[in-house]
Amino acid sequence: MDLKEVMAVNVRRIRHDKQMTQEELADRAGLSARYVGAIERANKAASVTILGRIAEALGVDPAVLIKRLGD
């Protein structure tokens, strides 16, 4: 799994754990819901800036979003 896919899985998992919709996450991060959906499907790679905005919106450290499970 490449980092884009790792981030997709982690964003989706954390968002679900926090019972947040894609729309809510997008609003908190200042992004479009379409863009958040594309990131969660690993169709788009997020820049470091976007990674930080998503992490802040989720209330997690940015490193959590690119950490492979089991590491």
PDB file of C-alpha atoms in Angstrom:
ATOM      1  CA  MET A   1       0.000   0.000   0.000  1.00  0.00           C
ATOM      2  CA  ASP A   2       1.420   3.407  -0.927  1.00  0.00           C
ATOM      3  CA  LEU A   3       1.119   6.462   1.325  1.00  0.00           C
ATOM      4  CA  LYS A   4      -1.871   7.792  -0.604  1.00  0.00           C
ATOM      5  CA  GLU A   5      -3.751   4.575   0.187  1.00  0.00           C
ATOM      6  CA  VAL A   6      -2.560   4.561   3.809  1.00  0.00           C
ATOM      7  CA  MET A   7      -3.835   8.092   4.248  1.00  0.00           C
ATOM      8  CA  ALA A   8      -7.145   7.203   2.607  1.00  0.00           C
ATOM      9  CA  VAL A   9      -7.722   4.320   5.021  1.00  0.00           C
ATOM     10  CA  ASN A  10      -6.676   6.353   8.057  1.00  0.00           C
ATOM     11  CA  VAL A  11      -8.769   9.424   7.221  1.00  0.00           C
ATOM     12  CA  ARG A  12     -11.851   7.279   6.630  1.00  0.00           C
ATOM     13  CA  ARG A  13     -11.284   5.210   9.808  1.00  0.00           C
ATOM     14  CA  ILE A  14     -10.693   8.223  12.053  1.00  0.00           C
ATOM     15  CA  ARG A  15     -13.604  10.138  10.531  1.00  0.00           C
ATOM     16  CA  HIS A  16     -15.916   7.175  11.149  1.00  0.00           C
ATOM     17  CA  ASP A  17     -14.584   6.768  14.712  1.00  0.00           C
ATOM     18  CA  LYS A  18     -15.501  10.415  15.350  1.00  0.00           C
ATOM     19  CA  GLN A  19     -18.929   9.881  13.726  1.00  0.00           C
ATOM     20  CA  MET A  20     -18.238  12.665  11.260  1.00  0.00           C
ATOM     21  CA  THR A  21     -19.544  12.850   7.700  1.00  0.00           C
ATOM     22  CA  GLN A  22     -17.341  13.730   4.747  1.00  0.00           C
ATOM     23  CA  GLU A  23     -19.245  16.996   4.529  1.00  0.00           C
ATOM     24  CA  GLU A  24     -18.496  17.845   8.178  1.00  0.00           C
ATOM     25  CA  LEU A  25     -14.821  17.021   7.742  1.00  0.00           C
ATOM     26  CA  ALA A  26     -14.663  19.055   4.556  1.00  0.00           C
ATOM     27  CA  ASP A  27     -16.309  22.033   6.246  1.00  0.00           C
ATOM     28  CA  ARG A  28     -13.949  21.907   9.229  1.00  0.00           C
ATOM     29  CA  ALA A  29     -10.904  21.586   6.962  1.00  0.00           C
ATOM     30  CA  GLY A  30     -12.060  24.243   4.490  1.00  0.00           C
ATOM     31  CA  LEU A  31     -12.221  21.741   1.629  1.00  0.00           C
ATOM     32  CA  SER A  32     -14.924  20.477  -0.684  1.00  0.00           C
ATOM     33  CA  ALA A  33     -16.696  17.237   0.185  1.00  0.00           C
ATOM     34  CA  ARG A  34     -15.751  15.960  -3.292  1.00  0.00           C
ATOM     35  CA  TYR A  35     -12.066  16.502  -2.542  1.00  0.00           C
ATOM     36  CA  VAL A  36     -12.331  14.725   0.821  1.00  0.00           C
ATOM     37  CA  GLY A  37     -14.097  11.838  -0.924  1.00  0.00           C
ATOM     38  CA  ALA A  38     -11.358  11.637  -3.552  1.00  0.00           C
ATOM     39  CA  ILE A  39      -8.705  11.541  -0.819  1.00  0.00           C
ATOM     40  CA  GLU A  40     -10.600   8.774   1.009  1.00  0.00           C
ATOM     41  CA  ARG A  41     -10.785   6.756  -2.221  1.00  0.00           C
ATOM     42  CA  ALA A  42      -7.054   7.350  -2.803  1.00  0.00           C
ATOM     43  CA  ASN A  43      -7.908   9.059  -6.101  1.00  0.00           C
ATOM     44  CA  LYS A  44      -6.113  12.252  -5.020  1.00  0.00           C
ATOM     45  CA  ALA A  45      -2.876  12.733  -3.126  1.00  0.00           C
ATOM     46  CA  ALA A  46      -3.089  15.425  -0.481  1.00  0.00           C
ATOM     47  CA  SER A  47      -0.346  18.016  -0.151  1.00  0.00           C
ATOM     48  CA  VAL A  48       1.368  18.491   3.201  1.00  0.00           C
ATOM     49  CA  THR A  49      -0.755  21.608   3.730  1.00  0.00           C
ATOM     50  CA  ILE A  50      -3.981  19.683   3.116  1.00  0.00           C
ATOM     51  CA  LEU A  51      -2.742  16.819   5.298  1.00  0.00           C
ATOM     52  CA  GLY A  52      -2.302  19.335   8.122  1.00  0.00           C
ATOM     53  CA  ARG A  53      -5.751  20.849   7.611  1.00  0.00           C
ATOM     54  CA  ILE A  54      -7.413  17.427   7.639  1.00  0.00           C
ATOM     55  CA  ALA A  55      -5.455  16.366  10.736  1.00  0.00           C
ATOM     56  CA  GLU A  56      -6.476  19.546  12.550  1.00  0.00           C
ATOM     57  CA  ALA A  57     -10.115  19.058  11.549  1.00  0.00           C
ATOM     58  CA  LEU A  58      -9.977  15.492  12.886  1.00  0.00           C
ATOM     59  CA  GLY A  59      -8.123  16.529  16.051  1.00  0.00           C
ATOM     60  CA  VAL A  60      -5.141  14.246  15.437  1.00  0.00           C
ATOM     61  CA  ASP A  61      -1.426  14.647  14.822  1.00  0.00           C
ATOM     62  CA  PRO A  62      -0.696  14.708  11.057  1.00  0.00           C
ATOM     63  CA  ALA A  63       1.684  11.753  11.426  1.00  0.00           C
ATOM     64  CA  VAL A  64      -1.287   9.570  12.418  1.00  0.00           C
ATOM     65  CA  LEU A  65      -2.742  10.005   8.942  1.00  0.00           C
ATOM     66  CA  ILE A  66       0.264   8.508   7.162  1.00  0.00           C
ATOM     67  CA  LYS A  67       1.164   5.813   9.685  1.00  0.00           C
ATOM     68  CA  ARG A  68       0.651   2.276   8.452  1.00  0.00           C
ATOM     69  CA  LEU A  69      -1.388   0.145  10.829  1.00  0.00           C
ATOM     70  CA  GLY A  70       0.856  -2.213  12.756  1.00  0.00           C
ATOM     71  CA  ASP A  71       3.853   0.170  12.656  1.00  0.00           C
TER      72      ASP A  71
END
